[in-house]
Amino acid sequence: MATFDVSLQSPATRRDAGAPSIGSLSARATRLIALAGLGSFALIIVAAFVAPPLWNAPGTNASATHLAAYLQANHGRTIASLYIYSLAMGLFLCFTGGLWSWLRQTEPAPQPLSSVFAFGALALAVLIFAAFVTAGVMSYRPQQPAFATSLSDMTFGLLALSGIPTAVCLGAYAALVLRHRCLPAWTGWLAVLAVDAHILIAASFVSHGSFLSLESSVIVWVPATFFAWILATSVALLRIADRAAVGSSSE
């Protein structure tokens, strides 16, 4: 229990436990970071219910005509969900920017892992936003079957390749947390699970019509590990902020 309590403390309050002597974020700032993460997670869940179910989408082997008809039939729900997903990713950038400022306080100079975390988060967001653009274009107006197929493949291809910077981002987070214990270790192990899953989804181009192909079941459960990490880390930060607020009020 003593180790777990130390892992829940902010970097400043961990100086006596061997952490670097550095300034800390205020409880209010930490709470705002956590709320950005929780808001991102909540919007992702809302968007998932607004969007057409991914498991009902035409598979890799579906005909181009069937895909074009499906996109047109569901264009309203798709556009609405993309807007909500985009808002969620905007909050995600706020969350990871704040989390980067938290992590870099713990890591000694020149802070390479926290920088890798930040650049990985930025890169994955760029690829995901690019995928949203192609998904929006293919749903904005009726598409010829050939164009619909190409845009759909590009959308899922961009999402699949975003698994690489996601794995880099979460791998850096896991290394920092498991080494310095600036956040609960279980969030680091959850990040390790998400790293393995996202390396797997990046291999979606290696086969066609199988488990690892574009638009297969991996597009459902692999991102779920990433979303679970956002939720878990946000909750951990919120608990830290609450403890810091209680501690400051009792002084």
PDB file of C-alpha atoms in Angstrom:
ATOM      1  CA  MET A   1       0.000   0.000   0.000  1.00  0.00           C
ATOM      2  CA  ALA A   2       2.875   2.392   0.708  1.00  0.00           C
ATOM      3  CA  THR A   3       4.204   1.957  -2.826  1.00  0.00           C
ATOM      4  CA  PHE A   4       0.746   2.534  -4.285  1.00  0.00           C
ATOM      5  CA  ASP A   5       0.264   5.694  -2.235  1.00  0.00           C
ATOM      6  CA  VAL A   6       3.574   7.070  -3.444  1.00  0.00           C
ATOM      7  CA  SER A   7       2.555   6.368  -7.050  1.00  0.00           C
ATOM      8  CA  LEU A   8      -0.530   8.512  -6.610  1.00  0.00           C
ATOM      9  CA  GLN A   9       1.345  11.562  -5.441  1.00  0.00           C
ATOM     10  CA  SER A  10       2.264  14.485  -7.657  1.00  0.00           C
ATOM     11  CA  PRO A  11       5.942  14.926  -8.614  1.00  0.00           C
ATOM     12  CA  ALA A  12       6.460  17.702  -6.057  1.00  0.00           C
ATOM     13  CA  THR A  13       5.157  15.646  -3.121  1.00  0.00           C
ATOM     14  CA  ARG A  14       7.353  12.726  -4.164  1.00  0.00           C
ATOM     15  CA  ARG A  15      10.645  14.537  -3.589  1.00  0.00           C
ATOM     16  CA  ASP A  16      11.204  12.698  -0.331  1.00  0.00           C
ATOM     17  CA  ALA A  17      10.647   9.394  -2.156  1.00  0.00           C
ATOM     18  CA  GLY A  18      13.559  10.009  -4.513  1.00  0.00           C
ATOM     19  CA  ALA A  19      11.819  11.916  -7.314  1.00  0.00           C
ATOM     20  CA  PRO A  20      13.634  14.821  -8.971  1.00  0.00           C
ATOM     21  CA  SER A  21      13.319  18.165  -7.175  1.00  0.00           C
ATOM     22  CA  ILE A  22      11.041  19.924  -9.642  1.00  0.00           C
ATOM     23  CA  GLY A  23       7.956  22.112  -9.581  1.00  0.00           C
ATOM     24  CA  SER A  24       4.520  20.568  -9.675  1.00  0.00           C
ATOM     25  CA  LEU A  25       1.308  21.312 -11.455  1.00  0.00           C
ATOM     26  CA  SER A  26      -1.398  22.768  -9.279  1.00  0.00           C
ATOM     27  CA  ALA A  27      -4.344  20.646  -8.245  1.00  0.00           C
ATOM     28  CA  ARG A  28      -6.571  22.803 -10.443  1.00  0.00           C
ATOM     29  CA  ALA A  29      -4.376  22.292 -13.516  1.00  0.00           C
ATOM     30  CA  THR A  30      -4.194  18.554 -12.884  1.00  0.00           C
ATOM     31  CA  ARG A  31      -7.985  18.405 -12.584  1.00  0.00           C
ATOM     32  CA  LEU A  32      -8.371  20.244 -15.890  1.00  0.00           C
ATOM     33  CA  ILE A  33      -6.072  17.735 -17.591  1.00  0.00           C
ATOM     34  CA  ALA A  34      -8.133  14.884 -16.174  1.00  0.00           C
ATOM     35  CA  LEU A  35     -11.409  16.487 -17.218  1.00  0.00           C
ATOM     36  CA  ALA A  36     -10.092  16.931 -20.771  1.00  0.00           C
ATOM     37  CA  GLY A  37      -9.345  13.216 -20.883  1.00  0.00           C
ATOM     38  CA  LEU A  38     -12.718  12.272 -19.440  1.00  0.00           C
ATOM     39  CA  GLY A  39     -14.443  14.599 -21.901  1.00  0.00           C
ATOM     40  CA  SER A  40     -12.559  13.016 -24.783  1.00  0.00           C
ATOM     41  CA  PHE A  41     -13.553   9.533 -23.634  1.00  0.00           C
ATOM     42  CA  ALA A  42     -17.195  10.543 -23.162  1.00  0.00           C
ATOM     43  CA  LEU A  43     -17.402  12.057 -26.652  1.00  0.00           C
ATOM     44  CA  ILE A  44     -15.827   8.934 -28.144  1.00  0.00           C
ATOM     45  CA  ILE A  45     -18.548   6.816 -26.540  1.00  0.00           C
ATOM     46  CA  VAL A  46     -21.281   9.179 -27.764  1.00  0.00           C
ATOM     47  CA  ALA A  47     -19.857   9.140 -31.286  1.00  0.00           C
ATOM     48  CA  ALA A  48     -19.715   5.336 -31.259  1.00  0.00           C
ATOM     49  CA  PHE A  49     -23.472   5.226 -30.591  1.00  0.00           C
ATOM     50  CA  VAL A  50     -24.211   7.878 -33.220  1.00  0.00           C
ATOM     51  CA  ALA A  51     -22.130   6.210 -35.941  1.00  0.00           C
ATOM     52  CA  PRO A  52     -23.345   3.182 -37.884  1.00  0.00           C
ATOM     53  CA  PRO A  53     -22.039   0.094 -36.049  1.00  0.00           C
ATOM     54  CA  LEU A  54     -18.592  -0.768 -37.391  1.00  0.00           C
ATOM     55  CA  TRP A  55     -19.333  -4.472 -37.193  1.00  0.00           C
ATOM     56  CA  ASN A  56     -22.215  -3.972 -39.643  1.00  0.00           C
ATOM     57  CA  ALA A  57     -20.086  -2.112 -42.189  1.00  0.00           C
ATOM     58  CA  PRO A  58     -19.328  -3.866 -45.484  1.00  0.00           C
ATOM     59  CA  GLY A  59     -16.236  -6.020 -45.172  1.00  0.00           C
ATOM     60  CA  THR A  60     -13.105  -6.006 -47.276  1.00  0.00           C
ATOM     61  CA  ASN A  61     -14.627  -8.476 -49.725  1.00  0.00           C
ATOM     62  CA  ALA A  62     -17.884  -6.522 -50.212  1.00  0.00           C
ATOM     63  CA  SER A  63     -18.647  -5.296 -53.705  1.00  0.00           C
ATOM     64  CA  ALA A  64     -18.037  -1.657 -54.579  1.00  0.00           C
ATOM     65  CA  THR A  65     -21.722  -1.181 -55.402  1.00  0.00           C
ATOM     66  CA  HIS A  66     -22.805  -2.516 -52.014  1.00  0.00           C
ATOM     67  CA  LEU A  67     -20.280  -0.266 -50.240  1.00  0.00           C
ATOM     68  CA  ALA A  68     -21.427   2.852 -52.127  1.00  0.00           C
ATOM     69  CA  ALA A  69     -25.072   2.087 -51.281  1.00  0.00           C
ATOM     70  CA  TYR A  70     -24.214   1.539 -47.615  1.00  0.00           C
ATOM     71  CA  LEU A  71     -22.349   4.838 -47.378  1.00  0.00           C
ATOM     72  CA  GLN A  72     -25.207   6.783 -48.914  1.00  0.00           C
ATOM     73  CA  ALA A  73     -27.784   5.117 -46.667  1.00  0.00           C
ATOM     74  CA  ASN A  74     -25.790   6.032 -43.550  1.00  0.00           C
ATOM     75  CA  HIS A  75     -24.236   9.342 -44.585  1.00  0.00           C
ATOM     76  CA  GLY A  76     -26.111  11.421 -41.994  1.00  0.00           C
ATOM     77  CA  ARG A  77     -25.050   9.296 -39.041  1.00  0.00           C
ATOM     78  CA  THR A  78     -21.497   9.068 -40.354  1.00  0.00           C
ATOM     79  CA  ILE A  79     -21.053  12.819 -40.742  1.00  0.00           C
ATOM     80  CA  ALA A  80     -22.537  13.499 -37.293  1.00  0.00           C
ATOM     81  CA  SER A  81     -20.301  10.915 -35.637  1.00  0.00           C
ATOM     82  CA  LEU A  82     -17.202  12.243 -37.392  1.00  0.00           C
ATOM     83  CA  TYR A  83     -17.925  15.700 -35.992  1.00  0.00           C
ATOM     84  CA  ILE A  84     -18.219  14.290 -32.465  1.00  0.00           C
ATOM     85  CA  TYR A  85     -15.102  12.154 -32.906  1.00  0.00           C
ATOM     86  CA  SER A  86     -13.231  15.258 -34.067  1.00  0.00           C
ATOM     87  CA  LEU A  87     -14.261  17.147 -30.929  1.00  0.00           C
ATOM     88  CA  ALA A  88     -13.085  14.160 -28.897  1.00  0.00           C
ATOM     89  CA  MET A  89      -9.690  14.234 -30.604  1.00  0.00           C
ATOM     90  CA  GLY A  90      -9.436  17.960 -29.920  1.00  0.00           C
ATOM     91  CA  LEU A  91      -9.902  17.267 -26.224  1.00  0.00           C
ATOM     92  CA  PHE A  92      -7.445  14.394 -26.537  1.00  0.00           C
ATOM     93  CA  LEU A  93      -4.789  16.858 -27.700  1.00  0.00           C
ATOM     94  CA  CYS A  94      -5.531  19.033 -24.655  1.00  0.00           C
ATOM     95  CA  PHE A  95      -5.308  15.956 -22.437  1.00  0.00           C
ATOM     96  CA  THR A  96      -2.013  14.688 -23.835  1.00  0.00           C
ATOM     97  CA  GLY A  97      -0.514  18.185 -23.859  1.00  0.00           C
ATOM     98  CA  GLY A  98      -1.276  18.522 -20.173  1.00  0.00           C
ATOM     99  CA  LEU A  99      -0.152  14.977 -19.452  1.00  0.00           C
ATOM    100  CA  TRP A 100       3.130  15.699 -21.235  1.00  0.00           C
ATOM    101  CA  SER A 101       3.709  18.657 -18.908  1.00  0.00           C
ATOM    102  CA  TRP A 102       3.054  16.299 -15.982  1.00  0.00           C
ATOM    103  CA  LEU A 103       5.373  13.549 -17.203  1.00  0.00           C
ATOM    104  CA  ARG A 104       8.275  15.833 -18.089  1.00  0.00           C
ATOM    105  CA  GLN A 105       8.477  17.013 -14.456  1.00  0.00           C
ATOM    106  CA  THR A 106       9.348  13.489 -13.391  1.00  0.00           C
ATOM    107  CA  GLU A 107      11.911  12.633 -16.054  1.00  0.00           C
ATOM    108  CA  PRO A 108      15.471  13.989 -15.654  1.00  0.00           C
ATOM    109  CA  ALA A 109      16.898  16.169 -18.435  1.00  0.00           C
ATOM    110  CA  PRO A 110      16.969  15.954 -21.399  1.00  0.00           C
ATOM    111  CA  GLN A 111      13.554  14.250 -20.942  1.00  0.00           C
ATOM    112  CA  PRO A 112      13.602  12.062 -24.079  1.00  0.00           C
ATOM    113  CA  LEU A 113      10.697   9.762 -23.190  1.00  0.00           C
ATOM    114  CA  SER A 114       8.273  12.566 -22.400  1.00  0.00           C
ATOM    115  CA  SER A 115       9.188  14.190 -25.718  1.00  0.00           C
ATOM    116  CA  VAL A 116       8.567  10.907 -27.543  1.00  0.00           C
ATOM    117  CA  PHE A 117       5.199  10.706 -25.802  1.00  0.00           C
ATOM    118  CA  ALA A 118       4.250  14.195 -26.994  1.00  0.00           C
ATOM    119  CA  PHE A 119       5.370  13.686 -30.589  1.00  0.00           C
ATOM    120  CA  GLY A 120       3.657  10.286 -30.729  1.00  0.00           C
ATOM    121  CA  ALA A 121       0.380  11.802 -29.517  1.00  0.00           C
ATOM    122  CA  LEU A 122       0.628  14.565 -32.118  1.00  0.00           C
ATOM    123  CA  ALA A 123       1.431  12.125 -34.938  1.00  0.00           C
ATOM    124  CA  LEU A 124      -1.446   9.773 -34.119  1.00  0.00           C
ATOM    125  CA  ALA A 125      -3.855  12.710 -33.978  1.00  0.00           C
ATOM    126  CA  VAL A 126      -2.717  13.909 -37.415  1.00  0.00           C
ATOM    127  CA  LEU A 127      -3.302  10.485 -38.974  1.00  0.00           C
ATOM    128  CA  ILE A 128      -6.694  10.121 -37.306  1.00  0.00           C
ATOM    129  CA  PHE A 129      -7.826  13.567 -38.444  1.00  0.00           C
ATOM    130  CA  ALA A 130      -6.680  12.679 -41.974  1.00  0.00           C
ATOM    131  CA  ALA A 131      -8.796   9.526 -41.782  1.00  0.00           C
ATOM    132  CA  PHE A 132     -11.767  11.609 -40.662  1.00  0.00           C
ATOM    133  CA  VAL A 133     -11.340  13.828 -43.724  1.00  0.00           C
ATOM    134  CA  THR A 134     -11.440  10.903 -46.153  1.00  0.00           C
ATOM    135  CA  ALA A 135     -14.377   9.363 -44.283  1.00  0.00           C
ATOM    136  CA  GLY A 136     -16.221  12.674 -44.468  1.00  0.00           C
ATOM    137  CA  VAL A 137     -15.518  13.062 -48.177  1.00  0.00           C
ATOM    138  CA  MET A 138     -16.795   9.575 -48.987  1.00  0.00           C
ATOM    139  CA  SER A 139     -20.001  10.222 -47.001  1.00  0.00           C
ATOM    140  CA  TYR A 140     -20.611  13.880 -47.909  1.00  0.00           C
ATOM    141  CA  ARG A 141     -22.192  13.149 -51.291  1.00  0.00           C
ATOM    142  CA  PRO A 142     -23.062  10.013 -53.295  1.00  0.00           C
ATOM    143  CA  GLN A 143     -19.898   8.406 -54.616  1.00  0.00           C
ATOM    144  CA  GLN A 144     -19.280   6.256 -57.629  1.00  0.00           C
ATOM    145  CA  PRO A 145     -18.559   2.685 -56.483  1.00  0.00           C
ATOM    146  CA  ALA A 146     -14.887   2.823 -57.485  1.00  0.00           C
ATOM    147  CA  PHE A 147     -14.308   6.079 -55.603  1.00  0.00           C
ATOM    148  CA  ALA A 148     -16.237   4.836 -52.592  1.00  0.00           C
ATOM    149  CA  THR A 149     -14.006   1.773 -52.356  1.00  0.00           C
ATOM    150  CA  SER A 150     -10.796   3.792 -52.626  1.00  0.00           C
ATOM    151  CA  LEU A 151     -11.890   6.364 -50.048  1.00  0.00           C
ATOM    152  CA  SER A 152     -13.019   3.632 -47.667  1.00  0.00           C
ATOM    153  CA  ASP A 153      -9.720   1.791 -47.983  1.00  0.00           C
ATOM    154  CA  MET A 154      -7.823   5.038 -47.442  1.00  0.00           C
ATOM    155  CA  THR A 155      -9.869   5.808 -44.334  1.00  0.00           C
ATOM    156  CA  PHE A 156      -9.238   2.457 -42.713  1.00  0.00           C
ATOM    157  CA  GLY A 157      -5.643   2.445 -43.917  1.00  0.00           C
ATOM    158  CA  LEU A 158      -4.916   5.747 -42.199  1.00  0.00           C
ATOM    159  CA  LEU A 159      -6.585   4.504 -39.030  1.00  0.00           C
ATOM    160  CA  ALA A 160      -4.548   1.304 -39.167  1.00  0.00           C
ATOM    161  CA  LEU A 161      -1.229   3.101 -39.640  1.00  0.00           C
ATOM    162  CA  SER A 162      -2.070   5.456 -36.773  1.00  0.00           C
ATOM    163  CA  GLY A 163      -1.380   2.380 -34.650  1.00  0.00           C
ATOM    164  CA  ILE A 164       2.369   2.973 -35.009  1.00  0.00           C
ATOM    165  CA  PRO A 165       2.519   6.465 -33.425  1.00  0.00           C
ATOM    166  CA  THR A 166      -0.083   5.295 -30.899  1.00  0.00           C
ATOM    167  CA  ALA A 167       2.225   2.461 -29.872  1.00  0.00           C
ATOM    168  CA  VAL A 168       5.155   4.907 -29.678  1.00  0.00           C
ATOM    169  CA  CYS A 169       3.149   7.341 -27.540  1.00  0.00           C
ATOM    170  CA  LEU A 170       1.847   4.733 -25.125  1.00  0.00           C
ATOM    171  CA  GLY A 171       5.165   2.903 -25.005  1.00  0.00           C
ATOM    172  CA  ALA A 172       6.894   6.079 -23.842  1.00  0.00           C
ATOM    173  CA  TYR A 173       4.141   6.638 -21.278  1.00  0.00           C
ATOM    174  CA  ALA A 174       4.477   3.093 -19.950  1.00  0.00           C
ATOM    175  CA  ALA A 175       8.263   3.391 -19.665  1.00  0.00           C
ATOM    176  CA  LEU A 176       7.997   6.632 -17.705  1.00  0.00           C
ATOM    177  CA  VAL A 177       5.256   5.474 -15.365  1.00  0.00           C
ATOM    178  CA  LEU A 178       6.719   2.052 -14.631  1.00  0.00           C
ATOM    179  CA  ARG A 179      10.155   3.561 -13.980  1.00  0.00           C
ATOM    180  CA  HIS A 180       9.303   6.709 -12.022  1.00  0.00           C
ATOM    181  CA  ARG A 181       5.868   5.769 -10.571  1.00  0.00           C
ATOM    182  CA  CYS A 182       4.545   9.273 -11.147  1.00  0.00           C
ATOM    183  CA  LEU A 183       1.143   7.677 -11.847  1.00  0.00           C
ATOM    184  CA  PRO A 184      -0.322   4.306 -10.821  1.00  0.00           C
ATOM    185  CA  ALA A 185       1.634   1.415 -12.324  1.00  0.00           C
ATOM    186  CA  TRP A 186      -1.521  -0.290 -13.576  1.00  0.00           C
ATOM    187  CA  THR A 187      -2.067   2.546 -16.045  1.00  0.00           C
ATOM    188  CA  GLY A 188       1.395   1.783 -17.401  1.00  0.00           C
ATOM    189  CA  TRP A 189       0.571  -1.907 -17.832  1.00  0.00           C
ATOM    190  CA  LEU A 190      -2.669  -0.962 -19.552  1.00  0.00           C
ATOM    191  CA  ALA A 191      -0.585   1.163 -21.919  1.00  0.00           C
ATOM    192  CA  VAL A 192       1.660  -1.850 -22.604  1.00  0.00           C
ATOM    193  CA  LEU A 193      -1.418  -3.881 -23.576  1.00  0.00           C
ATOM    194  CA  ALA A 194      -2.533  -1.089 -25.911  1.00  0.00           C
ATOM    195  CA  VAL A 195       0.958  -0.919 -27.452  1.00  0.00           C
ATOM    196  CA  ASP A 196       0.832  -4.602 -28.399  1.00  0.00           C
ATOM    197  CA  ALA A 197      -2.678  -4.245 -29.812  1.00  0.00           C
ATOM    198  CA  HIS A 198      -1.827  -1.208 -31.938  1.00  0.00           C
ATOM    199  CA  ILE A 199       1.289  -2.814 -33.376  1.00  0.00           C
ATOM    200  CA  LEU A 200      -1.046  -5.611 -34.451  1.00  0.00           C
ATOM    201  CA  ILE A 201      -3.602  -3.321 -36.107  1.00  0.00           C
ATOM    202  CA  ALA A 202      -0.836  -1.619 -38.087  1.00  0.00           C
ATOM    203  CA  ALA A 203      -0.360  -4.949 -39.867  1.00  0.00           C
ATOM    204  CA  SER A 204      -3.825  -4.718 -41.444  1.00  0.00           C
ATOM    205  CA  PHE A 205      -2.304  -4.342 -44.915  1.00  0.00           C
ATOM    206  CA  VAL A 206      -0.517  -7.696 -44.812  1.00  0.00           C
ATOM    207  CA  SER A 207      -3.586  -9.754 -45.712  1.00  0.00           C
ATOM    208  CA  HIS A 208      -6.934  -9.442 -47.435  1.00  0.00           C
ATOM    209  CA  GLY A 209     -10.258 -10.588 -46.022  1.00  0.00           C
ATOM    210  CA  SER A 210      -8.830 -12.105 -42.833  1.00  0.00           C
ATOM    211  CA  PHE A 211      -8.562 -11.113 -39.181  1.00  0.00           C
ATOM    212  CA  LEU A 212      -5.729  -8.663 -39.941  1.00  0.00           C
ATOM    213  CA  SER A 213      -7.261  -7.081 -43.038  1.00  0.00           C
ATOM    214  CA  LEU A 214      -8.739  -3.606 -43.319  1.00  0.00           C
ATOM    215  CA  GLU A 215     -12.286  -3.322 -41.947  1.00  0.00           C
ATOM    216  CA  SER A 216     -11.959  -6.569 -39.981  1.00  0.00           C
ATOM    217  CA  SER A 217     -12.846  -7.027 -36.320  1.00  0.00           C
ATOM    218  CA  VAL A 218      -9.530  -5.515 -35.176  1.00  0.00           C
ATOM    219  CA  ILE A 219     -10.929  -2.043 -35.887  1.00  0.00           C
ATOM    220  CA  VAL A 220     -13.404  -2.577 -33.041  1.00  0.00           C
ATOM    221  CA  TRP A 221     -11.430  -4.075 -30.173  1.00  0.00           C
ATOM    222  CA  VAL A 222      -7.947  -2.613 -30.727  1.00  0.00           C
ATOM    223  CA  PRO A 223      -9.015   1.068 -30.376  1.00  0.00           C
ATOM    224  CA  ALA A 224     -10.919   0.029 -27.240  1.00  0.00           C
ATOM    225  CA  THR A 225      -7.581  -0.522 -25.468  1.00  0.00           C
ATOM    226  CA  PHE A 226      -6.560   3.047 -26.332  1.00  0.00           C
ATOM    227  CA  PHE A 227      -9.866   4.456 -25.101  1.00  0.00           C
ATOM    228  CA  ALA A 228      -9.555   2.457 -21.878  1.00  0.00           C
ATOM    229  CA  TRP A 229      -6.104   3.982 -21.304  1.00  0.00           C
ATOM    230  CA  ILE A 230      -7.507   7.499 -21.740  1.00  0.00           C
ATOM    231  CA  LEU A 231     -10.217   6.766 -19.171  1.00  0.00           C
ATOM    232  CA  ALA A 232      -7.890   5.079 -16.682  1.00  0.00           C
ATOM    233  CA  THR A 233      -5.220   7.793 -16.826  1.00  0.00           C
ATOM    234  CA  SER A 234      -7.822  10.544 -16.521  1.00  0.00           C
ATOM    235  CA  VAL A 235      -9.322   8.925 -13.435  1.00  0.00           C
ATOM    236  CA  ALA A 236      -5.844   8.521 -11.905  1.00  0.00           C
ATOM    237  CA  LEU A 237      -5.067  12.202 -12.487  1.00  0.00           C
ATOM    238  CA  LEU A 238      -8.416  13.231 -11.017  1.00  0.00           C
ATOM    239  CA  ARG A 239      -7.694  11.237  -7.865  1.00  0.00           C
ATOM    240  CA  ILE A 240      -4.317  12.938  -7.578  1.00  0.00           C
ATOM    241  CA  ALA A 241      -5.916  16.361  -7.941  1.00  0.00           C
ATOM    242  CA  ASP A 242      -8.510  15.548  -5.285  1.00  0.00           C
ATOM    243  CA  ARG A 243      -5.858  14.339  -2.836  1.00  0.00           C
ATOM    244  CA  ALA A 244      -3.717  17.409  -3.469  1.00  0.00           C
ATOM    245  CA  ALA A 245      -6.726  19.692  -2.910  1.00  0.00           C
ATOM    246  CA  VAL A 246      -7.556  17.949   0.379  1.00  0.00           C
ATOM    247  CA  GLY A 247      -3.942  18.160   1.484  1.00  0.00           C
ATOM    248  CA  SER A 248      -3.652  21.873   0.740  1.00  0.00           C
ATOM    249  CA  SER A 249      -6.921  22.674   2.497  1.00  0.00           C
ATOM    250  CA  SER A 250      -5.839  20.864   5.655  1.00  0.00           C
ATOM    251  CA  GLU A 251      -2.570  22.825   5.937  1.00  0.00           C
TER     252      GLU A 251
END
